[in-house]
Short mmCIF file of C-alpha atoms in Angstrom, two decimals:
data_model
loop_
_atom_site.label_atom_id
_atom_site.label_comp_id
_atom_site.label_asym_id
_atom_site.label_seq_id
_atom_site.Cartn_x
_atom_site.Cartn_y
_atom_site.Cartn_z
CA UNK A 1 69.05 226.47 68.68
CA UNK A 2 69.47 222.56 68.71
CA UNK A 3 66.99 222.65 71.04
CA UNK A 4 64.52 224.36 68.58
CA UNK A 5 65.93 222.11 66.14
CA UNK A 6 64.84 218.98 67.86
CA UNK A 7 62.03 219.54 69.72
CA UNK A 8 60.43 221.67 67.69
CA UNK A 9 59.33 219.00 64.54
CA UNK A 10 58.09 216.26 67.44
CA UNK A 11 56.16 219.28 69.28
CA UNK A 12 54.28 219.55 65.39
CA UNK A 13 54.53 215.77 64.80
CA UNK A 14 52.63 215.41 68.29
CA UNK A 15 49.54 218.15 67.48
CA UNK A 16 49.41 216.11 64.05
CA UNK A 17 49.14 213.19 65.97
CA UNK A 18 46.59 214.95 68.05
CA UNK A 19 44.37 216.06 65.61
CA UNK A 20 44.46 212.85 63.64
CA UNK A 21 43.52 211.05 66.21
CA UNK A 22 40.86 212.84 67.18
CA UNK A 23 39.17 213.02 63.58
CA UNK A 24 39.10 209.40 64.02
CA UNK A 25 37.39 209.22 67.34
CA UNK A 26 40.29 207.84 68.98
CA UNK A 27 40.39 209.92 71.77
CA UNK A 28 42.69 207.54 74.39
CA UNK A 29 45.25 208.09 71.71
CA UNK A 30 44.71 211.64 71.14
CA UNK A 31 44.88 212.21 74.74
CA UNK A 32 48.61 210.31 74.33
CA UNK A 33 49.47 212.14 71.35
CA UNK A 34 48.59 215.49 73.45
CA UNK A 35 50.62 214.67 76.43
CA UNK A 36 53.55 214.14 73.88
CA UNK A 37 53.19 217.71 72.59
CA UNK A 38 52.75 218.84 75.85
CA UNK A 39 55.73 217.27 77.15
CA UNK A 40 57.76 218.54 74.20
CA UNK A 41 56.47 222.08 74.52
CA UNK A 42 57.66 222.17 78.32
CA UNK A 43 60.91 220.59 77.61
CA UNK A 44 61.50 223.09 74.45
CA UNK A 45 60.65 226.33 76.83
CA UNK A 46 62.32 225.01 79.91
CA UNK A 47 65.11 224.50 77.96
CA UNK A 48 65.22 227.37 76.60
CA UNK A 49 65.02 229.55 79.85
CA UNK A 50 68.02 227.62 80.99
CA UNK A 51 69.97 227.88 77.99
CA UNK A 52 69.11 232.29 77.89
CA UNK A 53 69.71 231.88 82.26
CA UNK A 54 73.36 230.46 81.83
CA UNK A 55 74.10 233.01 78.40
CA UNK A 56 72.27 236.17 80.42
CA UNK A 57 73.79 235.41 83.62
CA UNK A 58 71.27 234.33 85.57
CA UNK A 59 68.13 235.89 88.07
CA UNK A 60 68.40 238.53 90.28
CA UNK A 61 67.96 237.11 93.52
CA UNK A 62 64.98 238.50 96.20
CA UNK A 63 66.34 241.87 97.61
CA UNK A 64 68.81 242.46 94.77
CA UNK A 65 68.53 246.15 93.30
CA UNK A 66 67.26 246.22 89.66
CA UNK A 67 70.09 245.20 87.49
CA UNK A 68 72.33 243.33 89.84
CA UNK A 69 72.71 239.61 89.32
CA UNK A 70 74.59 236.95 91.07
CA UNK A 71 76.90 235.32 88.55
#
């Protein structure tokens, strides 16, 4: 959830960013402001999957009958 916490606002502060910048014809800084969100967005969902691999206990590995993990 501190992940959510965090990342979350910049993700929104970055498509404001965005689409203000874009209204204004600025689009090298829109383009900036996008990669921001973009880069939050990953590091919000990748974060996430870690955070729900190490609480779930991990990925069943190739070969593995449904159900089994390896932790």
């Amino acid at each position: 959830m501190a992940a959510w916490a965090l990342q979350a606002p910049l993700a929104f502060w970055g498509f404001v960013g965005t689409v203000r910048a874009a209204w204004h014809r600025l689009f090298g800084r829109a383009v900036v402001w996008l990669l921001f969100t973009v880069w939050t967005l990953l590091v919000l969902v990748g974060g996430s999957f870690v955070v729900a691999m190490l609480v779930f206990g991990g990925a069943a590995s190739v070969g593995d009958p449904p159900g089994v993990n390896n932790m």
